[in-house]
Tab-separated table of C-alpha atoms in Angstrom:
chain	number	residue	atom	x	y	z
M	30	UNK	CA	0.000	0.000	0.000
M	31	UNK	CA	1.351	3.276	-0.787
M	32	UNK	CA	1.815	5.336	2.209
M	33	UNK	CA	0.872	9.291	1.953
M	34	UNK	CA	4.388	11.642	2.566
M	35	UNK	CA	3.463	14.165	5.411
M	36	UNK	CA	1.982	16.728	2.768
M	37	UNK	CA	1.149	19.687	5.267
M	38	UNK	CA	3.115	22.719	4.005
M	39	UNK	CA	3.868	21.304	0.514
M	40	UNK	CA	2.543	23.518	-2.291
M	41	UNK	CA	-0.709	21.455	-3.144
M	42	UNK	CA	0.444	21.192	-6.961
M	43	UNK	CA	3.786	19.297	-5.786
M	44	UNK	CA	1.482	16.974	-4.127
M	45	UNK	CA	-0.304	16.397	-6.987
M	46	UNK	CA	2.263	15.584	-9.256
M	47	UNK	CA	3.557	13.049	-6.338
M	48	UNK	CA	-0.218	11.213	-6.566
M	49	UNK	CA	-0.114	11.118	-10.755
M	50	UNK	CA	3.170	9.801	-10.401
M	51	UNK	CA	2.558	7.165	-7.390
M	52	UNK	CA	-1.685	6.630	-7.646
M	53	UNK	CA	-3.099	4.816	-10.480
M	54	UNK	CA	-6.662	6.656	-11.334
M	55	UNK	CA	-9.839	5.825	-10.587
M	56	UNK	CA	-12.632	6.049	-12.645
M	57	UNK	CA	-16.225	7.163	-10.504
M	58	UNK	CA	-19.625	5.964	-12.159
M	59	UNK	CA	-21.023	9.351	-10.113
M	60	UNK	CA	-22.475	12.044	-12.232
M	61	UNK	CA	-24.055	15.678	-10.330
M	62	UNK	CA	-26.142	16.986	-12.107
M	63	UNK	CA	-27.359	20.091	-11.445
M	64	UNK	CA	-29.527	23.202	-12.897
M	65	UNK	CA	-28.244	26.892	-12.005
M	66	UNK	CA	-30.245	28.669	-14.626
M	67	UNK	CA	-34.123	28.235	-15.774
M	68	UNK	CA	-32.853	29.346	-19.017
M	69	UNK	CA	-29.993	26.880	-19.270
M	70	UNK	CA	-29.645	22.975	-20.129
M	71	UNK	CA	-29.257	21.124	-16.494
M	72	UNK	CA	-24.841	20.374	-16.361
M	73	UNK	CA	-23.194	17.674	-15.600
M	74	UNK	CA	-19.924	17.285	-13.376
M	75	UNK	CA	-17.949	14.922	-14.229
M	76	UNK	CA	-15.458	13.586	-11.458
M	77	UNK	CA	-11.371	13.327	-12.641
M	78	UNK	CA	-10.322	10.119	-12.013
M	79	UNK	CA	-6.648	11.273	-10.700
M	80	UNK	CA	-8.199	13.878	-8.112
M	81	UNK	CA	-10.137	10.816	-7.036
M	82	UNK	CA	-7.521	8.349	-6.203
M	83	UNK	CA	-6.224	11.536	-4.177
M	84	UNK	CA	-9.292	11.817	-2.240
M	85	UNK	CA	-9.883	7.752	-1.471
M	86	UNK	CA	-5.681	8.179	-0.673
M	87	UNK	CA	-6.136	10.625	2.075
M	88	UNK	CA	-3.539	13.713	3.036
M	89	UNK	CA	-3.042	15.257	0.057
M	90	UNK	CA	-6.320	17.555	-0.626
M	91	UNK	CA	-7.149	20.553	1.480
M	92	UNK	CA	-10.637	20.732	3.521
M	93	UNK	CA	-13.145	21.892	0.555
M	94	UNK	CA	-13.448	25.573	3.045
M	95	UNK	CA	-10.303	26.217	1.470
M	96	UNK	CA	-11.642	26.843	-1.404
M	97	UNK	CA	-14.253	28.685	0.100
M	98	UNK	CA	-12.358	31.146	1.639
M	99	UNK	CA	-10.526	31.703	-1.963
M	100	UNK	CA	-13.589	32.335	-3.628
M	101	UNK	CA	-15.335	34.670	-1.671
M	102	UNK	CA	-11.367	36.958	-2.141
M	103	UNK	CA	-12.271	36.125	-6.050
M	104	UNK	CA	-15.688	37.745	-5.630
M	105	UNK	CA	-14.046	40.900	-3.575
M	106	UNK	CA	-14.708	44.462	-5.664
M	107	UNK	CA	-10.974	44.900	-7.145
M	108	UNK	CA	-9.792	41.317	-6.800
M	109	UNK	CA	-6.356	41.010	-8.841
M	110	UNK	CA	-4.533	38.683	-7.475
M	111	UNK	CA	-5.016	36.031	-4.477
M	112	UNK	CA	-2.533	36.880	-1.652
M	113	UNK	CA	-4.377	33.681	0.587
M	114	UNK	CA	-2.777	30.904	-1.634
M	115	UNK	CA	-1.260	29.797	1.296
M	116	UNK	CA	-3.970	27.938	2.603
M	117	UNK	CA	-4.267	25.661	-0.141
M	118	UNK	CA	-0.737	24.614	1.130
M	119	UNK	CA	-0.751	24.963	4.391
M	120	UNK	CA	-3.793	23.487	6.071
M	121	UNK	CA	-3.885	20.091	7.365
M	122	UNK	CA	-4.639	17.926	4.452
M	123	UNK	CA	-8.218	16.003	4.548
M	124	UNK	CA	-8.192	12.311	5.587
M	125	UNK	CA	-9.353	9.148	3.189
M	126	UNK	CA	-12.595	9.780	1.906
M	127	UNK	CA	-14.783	7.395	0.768
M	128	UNK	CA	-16.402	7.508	-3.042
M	129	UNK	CA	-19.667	8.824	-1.711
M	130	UNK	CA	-18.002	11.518	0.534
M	131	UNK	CA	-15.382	12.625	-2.019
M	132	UNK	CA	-18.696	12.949	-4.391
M	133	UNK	CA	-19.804	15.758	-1.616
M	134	UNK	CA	-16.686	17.507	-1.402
M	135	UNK	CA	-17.046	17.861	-5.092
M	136	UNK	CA	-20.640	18.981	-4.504
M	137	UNK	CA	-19.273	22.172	-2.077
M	138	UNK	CA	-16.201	22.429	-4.246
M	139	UNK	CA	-17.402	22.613	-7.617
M	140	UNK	CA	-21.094	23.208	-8.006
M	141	UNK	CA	-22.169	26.740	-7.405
M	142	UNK	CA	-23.048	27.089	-3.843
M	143	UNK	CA	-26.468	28.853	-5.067
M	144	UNK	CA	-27.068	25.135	-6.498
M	145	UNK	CA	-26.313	22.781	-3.252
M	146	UNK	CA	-27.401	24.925	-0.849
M	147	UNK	CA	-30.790	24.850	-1.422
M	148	UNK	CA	-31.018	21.733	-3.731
M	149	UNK	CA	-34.298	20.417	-2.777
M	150	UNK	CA	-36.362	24.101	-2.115
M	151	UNK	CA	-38.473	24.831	-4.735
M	152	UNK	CA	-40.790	22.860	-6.754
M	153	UNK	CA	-38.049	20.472	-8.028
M	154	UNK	CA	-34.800	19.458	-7.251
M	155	UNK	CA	-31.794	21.837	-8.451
M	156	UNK	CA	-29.316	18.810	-7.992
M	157	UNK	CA	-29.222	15.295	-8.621
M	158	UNK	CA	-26.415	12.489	-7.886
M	159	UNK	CA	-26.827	9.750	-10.083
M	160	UNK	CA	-24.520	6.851	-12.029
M	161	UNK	CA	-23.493	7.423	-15.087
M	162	UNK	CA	-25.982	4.679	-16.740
M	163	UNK	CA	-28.779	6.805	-15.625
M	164	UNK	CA	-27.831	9.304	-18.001
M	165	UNK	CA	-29.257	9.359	-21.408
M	166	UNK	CA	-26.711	7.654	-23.999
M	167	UNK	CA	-26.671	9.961	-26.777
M	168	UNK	CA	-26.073	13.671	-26.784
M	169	UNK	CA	-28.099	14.544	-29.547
M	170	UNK	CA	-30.112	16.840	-27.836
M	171	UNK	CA	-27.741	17.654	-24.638
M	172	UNK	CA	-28.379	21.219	-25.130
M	173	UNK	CA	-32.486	20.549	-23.947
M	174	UNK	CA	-31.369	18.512	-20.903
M	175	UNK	CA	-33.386	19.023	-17.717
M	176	UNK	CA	-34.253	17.840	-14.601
M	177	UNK	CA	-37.639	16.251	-14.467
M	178	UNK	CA	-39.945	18.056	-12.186
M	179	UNK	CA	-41.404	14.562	-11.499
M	180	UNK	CA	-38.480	13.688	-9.980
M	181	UNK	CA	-38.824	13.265	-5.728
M	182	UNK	CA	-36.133	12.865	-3.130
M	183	UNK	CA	-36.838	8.747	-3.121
M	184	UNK	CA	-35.676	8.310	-6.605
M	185	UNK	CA	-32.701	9.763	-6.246
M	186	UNK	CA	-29.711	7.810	-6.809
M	187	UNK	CA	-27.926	8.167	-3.093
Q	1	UNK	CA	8.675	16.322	1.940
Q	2	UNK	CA	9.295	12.970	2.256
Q	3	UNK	CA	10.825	12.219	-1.685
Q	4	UNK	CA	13.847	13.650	-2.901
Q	5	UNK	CA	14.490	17.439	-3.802
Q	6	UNK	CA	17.439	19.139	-6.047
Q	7	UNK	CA	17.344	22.850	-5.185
Q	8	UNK	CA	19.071	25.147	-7.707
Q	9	UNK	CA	19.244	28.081	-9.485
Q	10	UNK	CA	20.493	27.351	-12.817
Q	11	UNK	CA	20.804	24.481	-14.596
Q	12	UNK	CA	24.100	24.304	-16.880
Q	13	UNK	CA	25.464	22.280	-20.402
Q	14	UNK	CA	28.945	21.795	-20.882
Q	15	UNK	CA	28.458	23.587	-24.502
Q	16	UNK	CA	25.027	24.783	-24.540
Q	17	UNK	CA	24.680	27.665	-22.171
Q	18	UNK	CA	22.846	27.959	-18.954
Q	19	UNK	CA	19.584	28.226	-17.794
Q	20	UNK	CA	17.820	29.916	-14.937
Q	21	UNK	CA	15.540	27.500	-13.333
Q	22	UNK	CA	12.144	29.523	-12.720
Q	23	UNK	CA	12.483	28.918	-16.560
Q	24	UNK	CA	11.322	25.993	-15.530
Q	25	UNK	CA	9.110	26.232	-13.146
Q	26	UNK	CA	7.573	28.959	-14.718
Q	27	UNK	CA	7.421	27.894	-17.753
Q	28	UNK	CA	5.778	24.427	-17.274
Q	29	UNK	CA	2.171	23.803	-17.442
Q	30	UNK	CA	0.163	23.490	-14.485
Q	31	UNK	CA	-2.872	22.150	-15.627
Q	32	UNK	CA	-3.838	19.739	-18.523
Q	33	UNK	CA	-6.715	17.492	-19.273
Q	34	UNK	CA	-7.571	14.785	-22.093
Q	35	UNK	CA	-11.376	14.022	-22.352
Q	36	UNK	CA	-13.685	12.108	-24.449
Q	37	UNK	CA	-16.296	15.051	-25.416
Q	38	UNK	CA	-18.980	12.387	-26.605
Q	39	UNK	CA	-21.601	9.746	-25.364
Q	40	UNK	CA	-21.384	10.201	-21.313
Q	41	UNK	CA	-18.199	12.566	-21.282
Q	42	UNK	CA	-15.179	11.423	-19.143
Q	43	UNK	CA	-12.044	12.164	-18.278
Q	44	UNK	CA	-8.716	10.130	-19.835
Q	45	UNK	CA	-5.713	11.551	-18.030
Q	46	UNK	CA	-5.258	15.119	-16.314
Q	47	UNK	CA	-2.882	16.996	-14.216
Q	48	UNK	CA	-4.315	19.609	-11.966
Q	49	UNK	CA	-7.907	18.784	-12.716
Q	50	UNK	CA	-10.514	18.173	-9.621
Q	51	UNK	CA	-13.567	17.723	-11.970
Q	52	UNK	CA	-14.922	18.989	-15.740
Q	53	UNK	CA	-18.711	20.064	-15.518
Q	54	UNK	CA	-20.492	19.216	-18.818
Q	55	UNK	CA	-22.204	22.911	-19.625
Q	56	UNK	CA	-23.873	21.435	-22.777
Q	57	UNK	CA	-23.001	20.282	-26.648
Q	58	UNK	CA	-19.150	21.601	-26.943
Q	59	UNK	CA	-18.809	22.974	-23.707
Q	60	UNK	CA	-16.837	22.229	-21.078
Q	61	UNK	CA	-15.653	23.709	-17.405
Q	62	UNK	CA	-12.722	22.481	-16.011
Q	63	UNK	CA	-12.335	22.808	-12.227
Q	64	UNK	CA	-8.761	22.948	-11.375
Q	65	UNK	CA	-7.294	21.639	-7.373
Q	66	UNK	CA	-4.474	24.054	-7.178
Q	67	UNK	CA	-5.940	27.018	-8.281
Q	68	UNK	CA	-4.072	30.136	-10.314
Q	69	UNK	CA	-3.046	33.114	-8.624
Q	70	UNK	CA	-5.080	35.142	-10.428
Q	71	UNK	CA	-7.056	34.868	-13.812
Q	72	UNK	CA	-3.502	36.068	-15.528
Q	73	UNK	CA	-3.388	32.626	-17.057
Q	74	UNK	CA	-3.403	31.638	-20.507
Q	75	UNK	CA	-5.651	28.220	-21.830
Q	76	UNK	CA	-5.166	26.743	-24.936
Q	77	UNK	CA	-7.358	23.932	-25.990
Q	78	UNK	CA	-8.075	21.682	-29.490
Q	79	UNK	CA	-9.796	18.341	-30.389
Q	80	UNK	CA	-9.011	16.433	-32.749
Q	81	UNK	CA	-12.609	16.234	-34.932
Q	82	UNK	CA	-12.621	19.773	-36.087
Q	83	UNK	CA	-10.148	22.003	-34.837
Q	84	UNK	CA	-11.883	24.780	-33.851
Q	85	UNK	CA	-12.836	25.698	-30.687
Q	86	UNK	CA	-12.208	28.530	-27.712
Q	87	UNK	CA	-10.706	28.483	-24.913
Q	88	UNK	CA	-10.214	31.065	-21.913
Q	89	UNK	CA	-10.610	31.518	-18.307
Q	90	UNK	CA	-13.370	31.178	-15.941
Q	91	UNK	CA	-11.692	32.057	-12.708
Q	92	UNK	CA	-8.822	31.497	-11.085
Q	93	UNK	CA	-9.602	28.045	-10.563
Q	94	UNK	CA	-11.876	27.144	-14.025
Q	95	UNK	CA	-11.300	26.925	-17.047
Q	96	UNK	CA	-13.568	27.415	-20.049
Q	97	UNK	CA	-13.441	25.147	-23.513
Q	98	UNK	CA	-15.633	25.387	-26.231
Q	99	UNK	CA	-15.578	23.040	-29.623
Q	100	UNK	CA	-16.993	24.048	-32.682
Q	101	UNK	CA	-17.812	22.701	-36.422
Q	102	UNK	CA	-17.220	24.327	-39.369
Q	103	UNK	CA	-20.227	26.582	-39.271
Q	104	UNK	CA	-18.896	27.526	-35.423
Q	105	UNK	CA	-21.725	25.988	-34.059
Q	106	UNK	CA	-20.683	24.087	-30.407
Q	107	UNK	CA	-20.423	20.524	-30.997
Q	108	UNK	CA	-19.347	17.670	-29.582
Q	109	UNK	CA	-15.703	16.054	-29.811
Q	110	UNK	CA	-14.291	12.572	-28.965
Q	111	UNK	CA	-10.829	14.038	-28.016
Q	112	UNK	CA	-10.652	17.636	-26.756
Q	113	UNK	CA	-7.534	18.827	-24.826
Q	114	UNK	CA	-6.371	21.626	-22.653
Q	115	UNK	CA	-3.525	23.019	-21.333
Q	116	UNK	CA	-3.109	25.809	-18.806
Q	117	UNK	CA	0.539	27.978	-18.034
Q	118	UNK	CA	0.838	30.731	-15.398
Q	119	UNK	CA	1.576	31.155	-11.948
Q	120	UNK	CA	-0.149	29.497	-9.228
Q	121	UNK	CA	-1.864	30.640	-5.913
């Protein structure tokens, strides 16, 4: 078993380099899916199977309020440049996470927080975690993809 | 860090010359991603590259997990079905790819790559 190097205070892309060098990738049947405009087709993220084997490794990714904190200096009047890197590199790393918990660090990572937030107010769900197989096959008419409004919390793929 | 580390300044040739090493470290890219743009999109091999949020026919987001120090970065993308396409920023820590046909409507491709250089957070 390949044992994590004590990653705290290692810039987070020297760490990542270590994992595509030492992990082998891992390929998640997960799909989000998720609608953050009434006017837009319903997206899809797509989980990277080398920032997976990262998060089922454990001590190499930062806690996902990292990122948080980064953002909200991105959305700062005047931003130019982030002076807060640091915490990417400096903050404990996060421990092994399962496929299902890595899956909601991806949620509060990468999906708008207007999205997860509030997934299920409203008269449908804004979010939906689902395999891959549950998505339709051909992408002939991606661009009209939606979330049913039929669709209740039960059927959701957990 | 627990595997081995050279630390130098410049790296020199007998003949060649010398070269100043944030050359290299500057120079190399931080981010890069190979995905298969059709059927139920994945990812084939990244660097840098947390997840890639399917935005519709021809578009895709990639979310980067070291993120850029500011959107001072510079994307360059292609597939390999048509050749056209755009690329740019998002933010800091997105990028932004779009492939297009001949008419430059979006559309799908089966191999569509991206690279990002700059300087990291």
């Amino acid at each position: 078993m390949t044992v994590t190097p004590e990653f705290q205070g290692t810039h987070l892309w020297d760490r990542l380099c270590w994992a595509k060098e030492n992990l082998d990738g891992v390929q998640s049947d997960y799909r989000v899916v998720y609608e953050d405009s009434l006017d837009e087709c319903a997206k899809i993220l797509v989980p990277d199977p080398n920032w997976m084997a990262c998060a089922l490794q454990g001590g190499i990714l930062p806690p996902v309020e990292v990122y948080w904190e980064l953002a909200k200096d991105e959305a700062e009047e005047g931003f130019t440049k982030h002076t807060r890197g640091y915490l990417l590199h400096n903050t404990k790393p996060v421990d092994a996470m399962t496929e299902e918990q890595a899956i909601e660090y991806l949620i509060m990572k990468d999906v708008p927080q207007s999205v997860w937030r509030v997934w299920n107010e409203g008269n449908k769900p804004k979010m939906v975690i689902c395999h891959k197989e549950q998505l339709p096959g051909t992408r002939e008419w991606r661009n009209a993809w939606k979330i049913t409004e039929e669709l209740g919390v039960t059927d959701l793929a957990a | 860090m627990a595997f081995g580390t050279l630390k130098a300044d410049t790296l020199t040739h007998s003949t060649a010359g010398s070269l100043a090493t944030n050359f290299v470290v500057e120079g190399s890219s931080k981010s890069w991603m190979l995905l298969n743009g059709t059927g139920t999109i994945a990812l084939g091999d990244s660097l840098n590259i947390t997840s890639v949020t399917d935005q519709g026919t021809g578009h895709y987001k990639p979310n980067l997990t070291s993120a850029f120090g500011s959107t001072n970065y510079s994307v360059c993308s292609g597939n390999n079905e048509r050749g056209v396409g755009e690329s740019n920023y998002d933010t800091a820590s997105r990028m932004e790819v779009i492939c297009r046909d001949s008419s430059f409507n979006a559309a799908d491709a089966n191999r569509v790559s991206a690279t990002a250089d700059g300087d990291l957070a």
